[in-house]
Coordinates of C-alpha atoms and ligand atoms in Angstrom, one line a residue:
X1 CA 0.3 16.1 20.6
X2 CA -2.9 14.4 21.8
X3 CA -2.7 13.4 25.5
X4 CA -1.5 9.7 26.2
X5 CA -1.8 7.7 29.8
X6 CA 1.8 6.3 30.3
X7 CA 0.9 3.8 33.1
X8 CA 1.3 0.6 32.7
X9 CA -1.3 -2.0 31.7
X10 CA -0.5 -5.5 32.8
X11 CA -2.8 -7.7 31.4
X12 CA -3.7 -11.5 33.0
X13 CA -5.0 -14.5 31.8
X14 CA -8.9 -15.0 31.5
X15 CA -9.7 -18.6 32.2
X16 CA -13.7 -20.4 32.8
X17 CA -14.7 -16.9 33.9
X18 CA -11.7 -15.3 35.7
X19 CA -8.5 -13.0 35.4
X20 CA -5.6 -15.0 36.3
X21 CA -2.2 -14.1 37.3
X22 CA 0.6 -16.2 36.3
X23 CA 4.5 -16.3 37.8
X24 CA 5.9 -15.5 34.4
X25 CA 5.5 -12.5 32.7
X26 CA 7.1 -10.3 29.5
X27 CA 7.0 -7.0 28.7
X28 CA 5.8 -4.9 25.7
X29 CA 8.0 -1.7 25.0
X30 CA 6.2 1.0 22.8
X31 CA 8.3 1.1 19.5
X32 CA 8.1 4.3 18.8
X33 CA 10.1 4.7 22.4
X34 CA 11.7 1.4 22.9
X35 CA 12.8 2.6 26.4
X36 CA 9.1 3.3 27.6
X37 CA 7.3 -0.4 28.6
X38 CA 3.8 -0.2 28.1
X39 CA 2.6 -3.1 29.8
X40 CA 3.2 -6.4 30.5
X41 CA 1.2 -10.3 29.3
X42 CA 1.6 -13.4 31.4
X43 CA 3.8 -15.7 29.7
X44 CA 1.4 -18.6 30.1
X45 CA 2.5 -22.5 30.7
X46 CA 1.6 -25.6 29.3
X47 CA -0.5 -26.1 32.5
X48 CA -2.4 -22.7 32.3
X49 CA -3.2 -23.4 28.4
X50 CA -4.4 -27.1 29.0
X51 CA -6.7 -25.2 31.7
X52 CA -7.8 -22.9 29.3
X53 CA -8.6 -25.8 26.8
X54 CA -10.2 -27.4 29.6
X55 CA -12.9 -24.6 30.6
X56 CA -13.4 -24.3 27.0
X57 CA -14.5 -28.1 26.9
X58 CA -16.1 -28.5 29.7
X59 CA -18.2 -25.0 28.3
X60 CA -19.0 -26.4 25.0
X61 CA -21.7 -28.7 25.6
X62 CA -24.4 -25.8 27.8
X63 CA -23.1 -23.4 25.0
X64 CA -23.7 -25.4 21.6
X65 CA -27.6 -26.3 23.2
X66 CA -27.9 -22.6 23.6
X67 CA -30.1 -21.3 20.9
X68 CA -28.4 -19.2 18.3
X69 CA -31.0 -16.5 18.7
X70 CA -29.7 -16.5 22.1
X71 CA -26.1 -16.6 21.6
X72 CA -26.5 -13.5 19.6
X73 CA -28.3 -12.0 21.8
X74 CA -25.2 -12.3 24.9
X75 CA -22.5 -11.5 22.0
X76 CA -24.7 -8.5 21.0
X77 CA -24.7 -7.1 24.6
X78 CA -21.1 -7.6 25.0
X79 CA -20.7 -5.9 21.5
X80 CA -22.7 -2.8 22.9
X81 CA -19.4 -2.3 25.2
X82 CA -17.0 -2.3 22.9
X83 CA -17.7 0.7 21.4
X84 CA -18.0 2.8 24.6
X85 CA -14.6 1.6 25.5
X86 CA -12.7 3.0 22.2
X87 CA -11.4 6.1 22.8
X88 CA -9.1 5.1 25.8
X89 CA -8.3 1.8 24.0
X90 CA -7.0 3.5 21.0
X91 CA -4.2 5.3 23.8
X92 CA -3.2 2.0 24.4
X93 CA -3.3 0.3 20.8
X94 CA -1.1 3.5 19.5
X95 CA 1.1 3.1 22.0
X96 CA 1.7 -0.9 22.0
X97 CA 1.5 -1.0 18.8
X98 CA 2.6 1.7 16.9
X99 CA 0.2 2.8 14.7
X100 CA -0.7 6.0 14.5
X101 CA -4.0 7.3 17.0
X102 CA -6.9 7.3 14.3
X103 CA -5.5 4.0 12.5
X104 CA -5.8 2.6 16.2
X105 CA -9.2 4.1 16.2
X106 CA -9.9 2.9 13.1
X107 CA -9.3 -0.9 13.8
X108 CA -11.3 -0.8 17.3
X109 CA -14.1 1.0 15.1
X110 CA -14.0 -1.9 12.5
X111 CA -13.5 -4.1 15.3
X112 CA -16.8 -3.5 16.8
X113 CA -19.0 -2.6 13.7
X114 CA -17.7 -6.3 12.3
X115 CA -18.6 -8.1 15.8
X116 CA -22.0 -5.8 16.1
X117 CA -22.8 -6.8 12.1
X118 CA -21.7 -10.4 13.3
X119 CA -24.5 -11.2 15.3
X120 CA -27.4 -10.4 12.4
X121 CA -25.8 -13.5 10.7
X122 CA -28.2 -15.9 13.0
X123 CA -30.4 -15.6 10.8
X124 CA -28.8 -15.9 7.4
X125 CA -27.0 -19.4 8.5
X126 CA -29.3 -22.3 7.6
X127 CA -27.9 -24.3 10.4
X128 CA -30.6 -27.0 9.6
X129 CA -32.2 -28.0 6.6
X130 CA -34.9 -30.7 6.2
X131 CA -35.8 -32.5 3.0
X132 CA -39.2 -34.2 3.4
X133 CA -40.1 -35.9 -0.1
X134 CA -40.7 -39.4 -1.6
X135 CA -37.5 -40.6 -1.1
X136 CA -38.4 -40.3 2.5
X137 CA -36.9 -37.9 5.2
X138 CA -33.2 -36.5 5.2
X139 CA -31.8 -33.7 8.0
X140 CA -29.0 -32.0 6.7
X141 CA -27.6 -29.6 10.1
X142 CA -24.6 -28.0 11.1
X143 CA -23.0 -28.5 14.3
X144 CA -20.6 -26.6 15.7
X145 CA -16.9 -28.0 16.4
X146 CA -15.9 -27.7 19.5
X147 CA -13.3 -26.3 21.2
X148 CA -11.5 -23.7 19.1
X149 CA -7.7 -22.3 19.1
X150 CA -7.3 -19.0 17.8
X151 CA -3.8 -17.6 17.2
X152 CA -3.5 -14.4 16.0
X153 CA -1.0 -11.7 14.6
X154 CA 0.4 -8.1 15.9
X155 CA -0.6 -6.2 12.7
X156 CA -4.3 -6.0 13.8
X157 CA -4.6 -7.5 16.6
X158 CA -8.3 -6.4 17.2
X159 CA -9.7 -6.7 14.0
X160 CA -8.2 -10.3 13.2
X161 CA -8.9 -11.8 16.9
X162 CA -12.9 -10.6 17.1
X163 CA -12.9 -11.9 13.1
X164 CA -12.6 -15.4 15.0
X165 CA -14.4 -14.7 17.8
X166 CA -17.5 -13.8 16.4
X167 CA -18.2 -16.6 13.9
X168 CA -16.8 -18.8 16.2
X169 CA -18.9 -18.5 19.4
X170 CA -22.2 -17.4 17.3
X171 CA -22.3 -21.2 15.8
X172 CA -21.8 -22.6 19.2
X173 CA -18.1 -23.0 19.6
X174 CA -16.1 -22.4 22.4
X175 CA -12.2 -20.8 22.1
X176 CA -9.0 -20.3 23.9
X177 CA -7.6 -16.9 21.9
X178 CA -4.0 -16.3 21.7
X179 CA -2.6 -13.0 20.8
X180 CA 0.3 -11.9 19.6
X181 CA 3.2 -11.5 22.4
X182 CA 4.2 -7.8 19.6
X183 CA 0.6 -6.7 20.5
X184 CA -0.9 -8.2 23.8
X185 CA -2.6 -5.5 25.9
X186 CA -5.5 -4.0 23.6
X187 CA -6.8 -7.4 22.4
X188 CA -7.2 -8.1 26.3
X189 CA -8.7 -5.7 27.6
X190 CA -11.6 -5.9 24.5
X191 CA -11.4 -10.5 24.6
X192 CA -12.4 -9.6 28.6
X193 CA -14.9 -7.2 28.0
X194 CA -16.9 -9.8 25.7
X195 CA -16.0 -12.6 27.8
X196 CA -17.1 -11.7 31.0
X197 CA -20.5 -11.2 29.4
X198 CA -20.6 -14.9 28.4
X199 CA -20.8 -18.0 30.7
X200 CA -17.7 -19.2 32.1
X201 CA -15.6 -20.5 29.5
X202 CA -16.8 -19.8 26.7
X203 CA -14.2 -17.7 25.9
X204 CA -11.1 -17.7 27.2
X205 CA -7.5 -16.0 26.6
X206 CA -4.0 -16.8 27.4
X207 CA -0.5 -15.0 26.3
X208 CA 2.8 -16.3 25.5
X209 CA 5.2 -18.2 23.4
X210 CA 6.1 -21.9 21.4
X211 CA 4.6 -23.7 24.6
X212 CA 1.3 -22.2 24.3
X213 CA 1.5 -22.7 20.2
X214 CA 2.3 -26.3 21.2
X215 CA -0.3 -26.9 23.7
X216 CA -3.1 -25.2 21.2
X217 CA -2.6 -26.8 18.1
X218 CA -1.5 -30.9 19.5
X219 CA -4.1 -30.7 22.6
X220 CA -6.8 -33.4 21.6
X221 CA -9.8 -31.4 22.9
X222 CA -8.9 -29.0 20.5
X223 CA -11.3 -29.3 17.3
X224 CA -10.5 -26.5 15.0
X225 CA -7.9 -23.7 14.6
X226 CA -8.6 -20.4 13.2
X227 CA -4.9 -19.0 12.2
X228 CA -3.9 -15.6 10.9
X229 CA 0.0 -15.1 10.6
X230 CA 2.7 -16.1 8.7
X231 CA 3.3 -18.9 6.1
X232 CA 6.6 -20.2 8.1
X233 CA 3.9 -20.1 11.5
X234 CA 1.2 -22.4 9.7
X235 CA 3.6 -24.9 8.1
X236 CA 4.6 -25.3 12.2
X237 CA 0.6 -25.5 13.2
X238 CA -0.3 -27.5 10.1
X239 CA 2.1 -30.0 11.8
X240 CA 1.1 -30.3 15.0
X241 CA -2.8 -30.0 14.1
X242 CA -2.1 -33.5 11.8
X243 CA -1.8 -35.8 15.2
X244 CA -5.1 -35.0 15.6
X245 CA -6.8 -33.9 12.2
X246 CA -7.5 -30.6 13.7
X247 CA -9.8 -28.4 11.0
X248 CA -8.0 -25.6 10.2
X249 CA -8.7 -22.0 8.7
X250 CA -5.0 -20.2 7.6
X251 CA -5.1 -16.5 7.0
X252 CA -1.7 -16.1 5.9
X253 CA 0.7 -13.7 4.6
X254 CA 0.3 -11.9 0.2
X255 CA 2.6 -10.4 -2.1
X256 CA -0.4 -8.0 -3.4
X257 CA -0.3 -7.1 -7.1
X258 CA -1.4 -4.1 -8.5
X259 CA -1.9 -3.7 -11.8
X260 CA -1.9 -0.2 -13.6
X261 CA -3.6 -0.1 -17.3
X262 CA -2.4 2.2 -19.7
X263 CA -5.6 4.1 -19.1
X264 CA -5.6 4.7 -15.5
X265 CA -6.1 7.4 -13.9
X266 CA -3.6 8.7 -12.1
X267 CA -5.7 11.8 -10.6
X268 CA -4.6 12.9 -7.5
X269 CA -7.5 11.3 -5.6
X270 CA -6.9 8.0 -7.2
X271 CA -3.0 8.0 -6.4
X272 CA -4.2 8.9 -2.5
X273 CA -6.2 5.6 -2.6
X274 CA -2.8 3.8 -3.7
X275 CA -0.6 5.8 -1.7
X276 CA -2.7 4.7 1.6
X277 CA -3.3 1.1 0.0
X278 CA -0.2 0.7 0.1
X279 CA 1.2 2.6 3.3
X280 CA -1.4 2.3 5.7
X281 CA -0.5 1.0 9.1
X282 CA 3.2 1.4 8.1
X283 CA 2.6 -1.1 4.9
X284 CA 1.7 -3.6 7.7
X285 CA -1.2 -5.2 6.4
X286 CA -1.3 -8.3 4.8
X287 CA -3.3 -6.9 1.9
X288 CA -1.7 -3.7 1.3
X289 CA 0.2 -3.4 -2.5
X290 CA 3.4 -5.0 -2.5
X291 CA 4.3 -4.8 -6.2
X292 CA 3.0 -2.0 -8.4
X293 CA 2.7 -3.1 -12.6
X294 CA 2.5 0.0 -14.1
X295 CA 2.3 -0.2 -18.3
X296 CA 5.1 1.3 -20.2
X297 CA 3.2 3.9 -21.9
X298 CA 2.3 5.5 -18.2
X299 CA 5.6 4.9 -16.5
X300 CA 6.9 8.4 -16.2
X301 CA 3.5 10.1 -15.4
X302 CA 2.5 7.5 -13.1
X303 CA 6.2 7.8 -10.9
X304 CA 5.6 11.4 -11.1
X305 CA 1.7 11.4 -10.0
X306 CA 2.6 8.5 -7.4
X307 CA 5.4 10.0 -5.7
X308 CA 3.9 13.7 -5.0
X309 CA 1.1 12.1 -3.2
X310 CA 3.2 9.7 -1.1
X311 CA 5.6 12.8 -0.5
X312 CA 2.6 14.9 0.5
X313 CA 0.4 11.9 2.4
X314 CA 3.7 10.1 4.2
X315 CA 4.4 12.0 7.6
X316 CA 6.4 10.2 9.9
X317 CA 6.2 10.1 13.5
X318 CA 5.0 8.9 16.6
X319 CA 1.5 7.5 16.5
X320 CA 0.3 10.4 18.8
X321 CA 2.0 13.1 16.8
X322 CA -1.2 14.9 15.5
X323 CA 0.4 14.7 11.9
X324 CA 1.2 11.3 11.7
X325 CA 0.1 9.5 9.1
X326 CA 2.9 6.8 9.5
X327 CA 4.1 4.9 12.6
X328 CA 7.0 3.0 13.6
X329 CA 7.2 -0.6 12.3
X330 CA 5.7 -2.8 15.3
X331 CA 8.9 -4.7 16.4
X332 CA 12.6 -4.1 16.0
X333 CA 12.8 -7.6 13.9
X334 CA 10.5 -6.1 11.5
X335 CA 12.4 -2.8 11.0
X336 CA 15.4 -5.1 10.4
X337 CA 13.5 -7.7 7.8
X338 CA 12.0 -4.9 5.5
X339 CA 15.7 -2.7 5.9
X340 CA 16.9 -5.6 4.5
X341 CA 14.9 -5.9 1.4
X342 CA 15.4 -2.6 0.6
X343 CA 19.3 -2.4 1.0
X344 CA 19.2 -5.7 -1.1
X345 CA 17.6 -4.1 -3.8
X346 CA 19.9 -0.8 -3.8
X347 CA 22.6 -3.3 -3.5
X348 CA 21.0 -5.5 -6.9
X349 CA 21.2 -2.1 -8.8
X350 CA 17.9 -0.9 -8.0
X351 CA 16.9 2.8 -7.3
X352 CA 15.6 3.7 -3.7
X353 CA 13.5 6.8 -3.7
X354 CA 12.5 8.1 -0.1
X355 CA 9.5 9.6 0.4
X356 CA 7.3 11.1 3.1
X357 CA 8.3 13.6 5.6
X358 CA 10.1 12.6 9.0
X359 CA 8.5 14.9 11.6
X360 CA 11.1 14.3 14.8
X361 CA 14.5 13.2 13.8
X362 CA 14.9 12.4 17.3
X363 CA 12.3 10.1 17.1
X364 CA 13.0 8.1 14.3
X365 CA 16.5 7.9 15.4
X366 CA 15.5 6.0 18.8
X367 CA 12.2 4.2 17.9
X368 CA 11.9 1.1 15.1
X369 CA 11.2 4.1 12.2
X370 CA 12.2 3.8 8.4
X371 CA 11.9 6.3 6.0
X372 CA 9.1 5.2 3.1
X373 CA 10.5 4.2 -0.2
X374 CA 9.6 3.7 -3.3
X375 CA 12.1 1.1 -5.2
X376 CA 12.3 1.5 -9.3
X377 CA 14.6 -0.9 -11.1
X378 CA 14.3 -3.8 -9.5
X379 CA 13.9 -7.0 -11.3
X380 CA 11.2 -9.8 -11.0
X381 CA 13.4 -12.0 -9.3
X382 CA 14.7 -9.4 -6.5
X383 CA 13.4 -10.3 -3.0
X384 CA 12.0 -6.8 -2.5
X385 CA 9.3 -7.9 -6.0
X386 CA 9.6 -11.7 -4.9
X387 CA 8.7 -11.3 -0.9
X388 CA 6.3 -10.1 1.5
X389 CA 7.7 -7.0 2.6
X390 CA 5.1 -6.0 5.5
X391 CA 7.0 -2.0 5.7
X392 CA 6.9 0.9 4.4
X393 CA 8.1 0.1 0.5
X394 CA 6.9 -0.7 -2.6
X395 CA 9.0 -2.0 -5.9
X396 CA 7.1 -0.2 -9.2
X397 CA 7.7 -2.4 -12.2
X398 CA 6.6 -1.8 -15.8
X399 CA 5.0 -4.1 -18.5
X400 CA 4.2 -4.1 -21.9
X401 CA 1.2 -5.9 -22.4
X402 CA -1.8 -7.1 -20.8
X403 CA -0.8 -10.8 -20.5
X404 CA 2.5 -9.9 -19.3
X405 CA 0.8 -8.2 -16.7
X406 CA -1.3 -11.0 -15.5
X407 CA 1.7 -13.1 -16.1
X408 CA 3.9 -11.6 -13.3
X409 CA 1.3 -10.7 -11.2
X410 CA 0.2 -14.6 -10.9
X411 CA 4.1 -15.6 -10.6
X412 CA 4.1 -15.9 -7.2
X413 CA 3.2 -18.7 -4.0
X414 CA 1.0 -16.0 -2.9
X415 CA -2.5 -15.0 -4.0
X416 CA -4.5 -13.0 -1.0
X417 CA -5.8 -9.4 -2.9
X418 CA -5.0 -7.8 -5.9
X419 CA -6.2 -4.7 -7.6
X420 CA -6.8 -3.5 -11.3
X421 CA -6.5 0.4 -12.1
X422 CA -8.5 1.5 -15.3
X423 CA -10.7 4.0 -16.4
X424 CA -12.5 1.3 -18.8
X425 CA -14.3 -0.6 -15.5
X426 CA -15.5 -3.4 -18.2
X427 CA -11.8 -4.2 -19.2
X428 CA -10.6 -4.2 -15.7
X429 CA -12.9 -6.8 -14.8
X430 CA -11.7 -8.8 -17.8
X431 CA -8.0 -8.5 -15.7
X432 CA -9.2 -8.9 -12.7
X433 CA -10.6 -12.5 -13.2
X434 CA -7.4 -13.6 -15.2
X435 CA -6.2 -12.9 -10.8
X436 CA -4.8 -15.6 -8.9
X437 CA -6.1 -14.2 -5.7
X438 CA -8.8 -14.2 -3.2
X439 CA -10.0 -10.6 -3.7
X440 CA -9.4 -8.2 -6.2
X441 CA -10.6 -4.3 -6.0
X442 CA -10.9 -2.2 -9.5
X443 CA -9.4 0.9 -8.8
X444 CA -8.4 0.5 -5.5
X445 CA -6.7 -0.9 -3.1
X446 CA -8.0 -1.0 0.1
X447 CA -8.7 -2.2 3.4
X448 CA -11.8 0.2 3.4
X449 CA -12.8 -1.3 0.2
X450 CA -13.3 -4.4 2.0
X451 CA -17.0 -5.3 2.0
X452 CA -18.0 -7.9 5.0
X453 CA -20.7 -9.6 2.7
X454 CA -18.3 -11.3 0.4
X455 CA -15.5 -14.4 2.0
X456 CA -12.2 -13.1 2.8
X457 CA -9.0 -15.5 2.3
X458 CA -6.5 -16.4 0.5
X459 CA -5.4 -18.6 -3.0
X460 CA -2.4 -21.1 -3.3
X461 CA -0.4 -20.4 -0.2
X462 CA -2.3 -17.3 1.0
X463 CA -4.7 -19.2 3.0
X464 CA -7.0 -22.0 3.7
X465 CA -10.6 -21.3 4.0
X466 CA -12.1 -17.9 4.8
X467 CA -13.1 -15.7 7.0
X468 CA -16.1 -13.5 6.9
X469 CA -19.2 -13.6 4.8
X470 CA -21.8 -16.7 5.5
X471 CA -19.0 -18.8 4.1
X472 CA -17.0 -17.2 6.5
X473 CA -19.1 -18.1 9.6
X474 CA -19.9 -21.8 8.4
X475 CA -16.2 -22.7 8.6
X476 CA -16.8 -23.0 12.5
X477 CA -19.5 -26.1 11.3
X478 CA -19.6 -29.1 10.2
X479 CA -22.3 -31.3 9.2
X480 CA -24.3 -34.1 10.7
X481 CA -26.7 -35.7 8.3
X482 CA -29.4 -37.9 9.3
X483 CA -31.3 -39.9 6.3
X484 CA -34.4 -41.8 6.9
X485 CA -35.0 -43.2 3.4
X486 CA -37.9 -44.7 1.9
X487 CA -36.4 -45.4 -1.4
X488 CA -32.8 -44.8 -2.6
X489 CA -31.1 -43.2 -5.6
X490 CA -29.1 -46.1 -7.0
X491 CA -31.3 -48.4 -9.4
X492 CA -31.0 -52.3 -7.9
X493 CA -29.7 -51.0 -4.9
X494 CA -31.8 -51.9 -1.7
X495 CA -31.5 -48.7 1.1
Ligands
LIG501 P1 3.5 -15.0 13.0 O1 3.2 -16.2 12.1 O2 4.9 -14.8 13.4 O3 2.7 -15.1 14.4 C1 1.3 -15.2 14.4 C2 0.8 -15.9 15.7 O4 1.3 -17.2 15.8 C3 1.4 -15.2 17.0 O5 0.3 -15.2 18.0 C4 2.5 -16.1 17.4 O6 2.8 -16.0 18.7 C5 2.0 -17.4 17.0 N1 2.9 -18.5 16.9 C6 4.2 -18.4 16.5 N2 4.8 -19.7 16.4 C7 3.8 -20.5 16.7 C8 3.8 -22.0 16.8 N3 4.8 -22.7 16.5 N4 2.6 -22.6 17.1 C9 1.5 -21.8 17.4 N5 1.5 -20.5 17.3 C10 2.6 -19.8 17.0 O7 2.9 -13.8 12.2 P2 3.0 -12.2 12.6 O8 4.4 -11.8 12.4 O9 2.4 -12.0 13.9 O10 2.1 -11.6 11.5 C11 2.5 -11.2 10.3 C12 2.0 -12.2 9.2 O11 0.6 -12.3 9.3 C13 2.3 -11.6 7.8 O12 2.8 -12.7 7.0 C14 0.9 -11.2 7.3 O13 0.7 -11.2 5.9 C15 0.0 -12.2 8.0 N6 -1.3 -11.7 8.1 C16 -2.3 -12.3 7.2 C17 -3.6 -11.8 7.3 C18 -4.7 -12.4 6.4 O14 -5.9 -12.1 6.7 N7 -4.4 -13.2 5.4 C19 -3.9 -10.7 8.1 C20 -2.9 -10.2 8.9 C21 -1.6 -10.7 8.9

């Protein structure tokens, strides 16, 4: 096994430029060894947030005069850091979180290549634009916001916190971040290592529970939340943000489609792509295939093909087993959620095939482990097809033609990815627009497949807004027009 350091990281508060220790604390237990504590996160007060808010106010006004040139330039020093810092990092990630060691290292890789990529947007933003003609003289800018709360998720807590930092603080906004209380202690260590590069307050971090939701999402001075989480979480913000009008951007939770043609091709390579679409980071990722359409005419073949490659791929154990391709889930809630779906779908008449090896039955017995299934059988209105499972199992559903397909795939609240599998790319793309979603890969399905260029975020209840991309960026602006007209647009009407 590669080497881990078991001592324990306790994390503080960062607020207007310094670490700060709070009376409360909790504690995050590794869940592959619930009986090892990893760390511990201040459990911040209403007091210690409304600070935080504070220094980010009283920040805003020397950082949104900053030039953007120069803003990138302080965010692109403290992204030269980041990397330098991954390999002990990923220790810590693994073992907080659960995921297995090059996942980890894979997220704090993404992590910084997105923030590092981040900072050549200054140039591709048209912040200002001036129209000079003879109707006379009109200034269209964006400003930033203000003060911004981001509250993030445990699935990626890296990835999805510096996907808000970044835009954020580029287009002259300042933040309080929030992490998840299931993933606290890597997201720290990296929010410090950018913020202390940047003036005091500019960025600030604070830990805990409903107070801190509460104080982030009512607090006056706050302008803007950037959200990633559940759908239950952001009918709770979307609340308290009304008081106020608070802009907000919702990354929220899918119920993924993927869509197999009859022509597919179910090589071995392109069941891998599925088989890690859909597993990767124990199935915790909000875009990983939740429901697999397979035609008919393929069923067998495809079950066959799909099921070797999971049984060869899925090896499960703890994240620094050098083997392990899949983790424990990230909290004991979890485990119990997703066990649920699955025993509710055996229990509806459907079949559960495990799959995947387990590599320390010792292990798995003691830490939040489940087996990897595949569920056959089930039917469309079965909570494992109907739900978000966010774990390690899939339902594989036939159809018989291509509307049907489209059809159930669409029948949901839900509409974050999809994916179209065919050999015929032209006819793919034909499906792939009929998808109710806000991204949709051809023949994969993949976080890798992600491409930074293009907005990121969800239809129907997926999502509000989006995140990455220059669409991405400008939801951190808004815009201040000024209009010095010489003549107007409206016949008769005097300007
Ligand atoms: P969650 O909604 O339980 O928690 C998210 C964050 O909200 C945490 O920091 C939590 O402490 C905080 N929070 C909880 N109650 C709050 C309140 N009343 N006010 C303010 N903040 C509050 O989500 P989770 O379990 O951490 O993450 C899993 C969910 O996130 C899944 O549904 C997944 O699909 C979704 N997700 C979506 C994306 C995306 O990009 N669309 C990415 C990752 C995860």
């Amino acid at each position: 096994m590669a080497t881990k350091v078991n001592t324990p990281v306790d994390v503080r508060a960062f607020i207007n430029g310094e670490h700060v220790s709070s009376t409360r604390t909790f504690k995050r237990e590794n869940p592959a060894h619930p009986d090892e504590i990893v760390g511990s996160a201040p459990s911040n007060t209403r007091e210690e947030t409304r600070a935080a808010i504070e220094a980010a106010a009283q920040a805003f006004p020397a950082w949104s005069k900053t030039p953007i040139a120069k803003r990138a330039e302080l965010l692109g020093r403290a992204a030269a850091k980041l990397g330098q810092n991954i390999p002990e990092w990923k220790q810590l990630l693994t073992r907080e979180h659960g995921k297995v060691l090059w996942d980890a290292e894979g997220e704090l890789g993404l992590a910084a290549m997105l923030f590092a990529q981040g900072t050549g947007m200054a140039g591709a933003l048209q912040m200002e634009q001036r129209i000079e003609d003879e109707r006379g003289r009109l200034f269209i800018n964006r400003q930033p916001i203000g003060v911004v709360s981001a509250i993030t998720p445990w699935n990626y807590p890296v990835v999805l916190a510096l996907m808000k930092v970044m835009p954020a603080l580029l287009t002259g906004n300042t933040m309080v971040l929030k992490p998840s209380p299931f993933a606290p202690l890597t997201i720290s260590k990296v929010a410090t290592t950018i913020a202390e590069e940047l003036p005091a307050g500019v960025l600030n971090l604070v830990h805990g529970f409903a107070e801190v939701g509460e104080e982030l999402t009512t607090n006056p001075k706050v302008g803007k939340i950037a959200f990633t989480g559940s759908g239950k979480t952001a009918t709770h913000i979307m609340r308290s943000a009304s008081d106020t009008i608070k802009k907000v951007t919702f990354e929220l939770g899918g119920n993924d489609p993927a869509i197999f043609l009859e022509d597919a091709d179910l090589s071995e390579e392109s069941m891998r792509k599925l088989v890690v679409g859909t597993f990767l980071t124990t199935g915790q990722i909000c875009m990983a295939a939740k429901r697999i359409y397979v035609h008919e005419s393929i069923y067998r073949p495809f079950l066959d093909a799909f099921r070797s490659v999971a049984d060869q791929w899925l090896r499960i154990g703890d994240g620094f087993h050098p083997d392990a391709t899949v983790g424990p889930l990230n909290n004991k809630g979890q485990k119990e959620y997703v066990e649920g779906l699955v025993e509710d779908a055996r229990h509806n008449g459907a079949e559960v095939i495990p799959v995947g090896k387990i590599l320390d039955e010792e292990t798995y017995r003691t830490g939040y482990f489940l087996q990897p299934t595949i569920i056959t059988g089930a039917s469309h209105t079965d909570r494992i097809v109907t739900e978000e499972q966010f774990g390690p199992t899939v339902p594989v559903l036939t159809y018989k033609t291509e509307e049907e397909a489209v059809k159930l795939a669409n029948d949901t609240v839900y509409g974050l990815t999809a994916s179209v599998w065919s050999q015929d790319e032209e006819r793919a793309l034909r499906v792939a627009q009929q998808m109710q979603a806000g991204s949709t890969w051809i023949n994969t399905h993949s976080l890798g497949g992600l491409d930074p260029r293009a907005p990121f975020g969800g239809c129907k209840q997926s999502g509000i807004g989006v995140e990455m991309g220059v669409e991405g960026f400008l939801e951190y602006t808004e815009f201040r027009v000024i209009n010095a007209p010489t003549s107007g647009v409206l016949p008769g009407v005097p300007v």
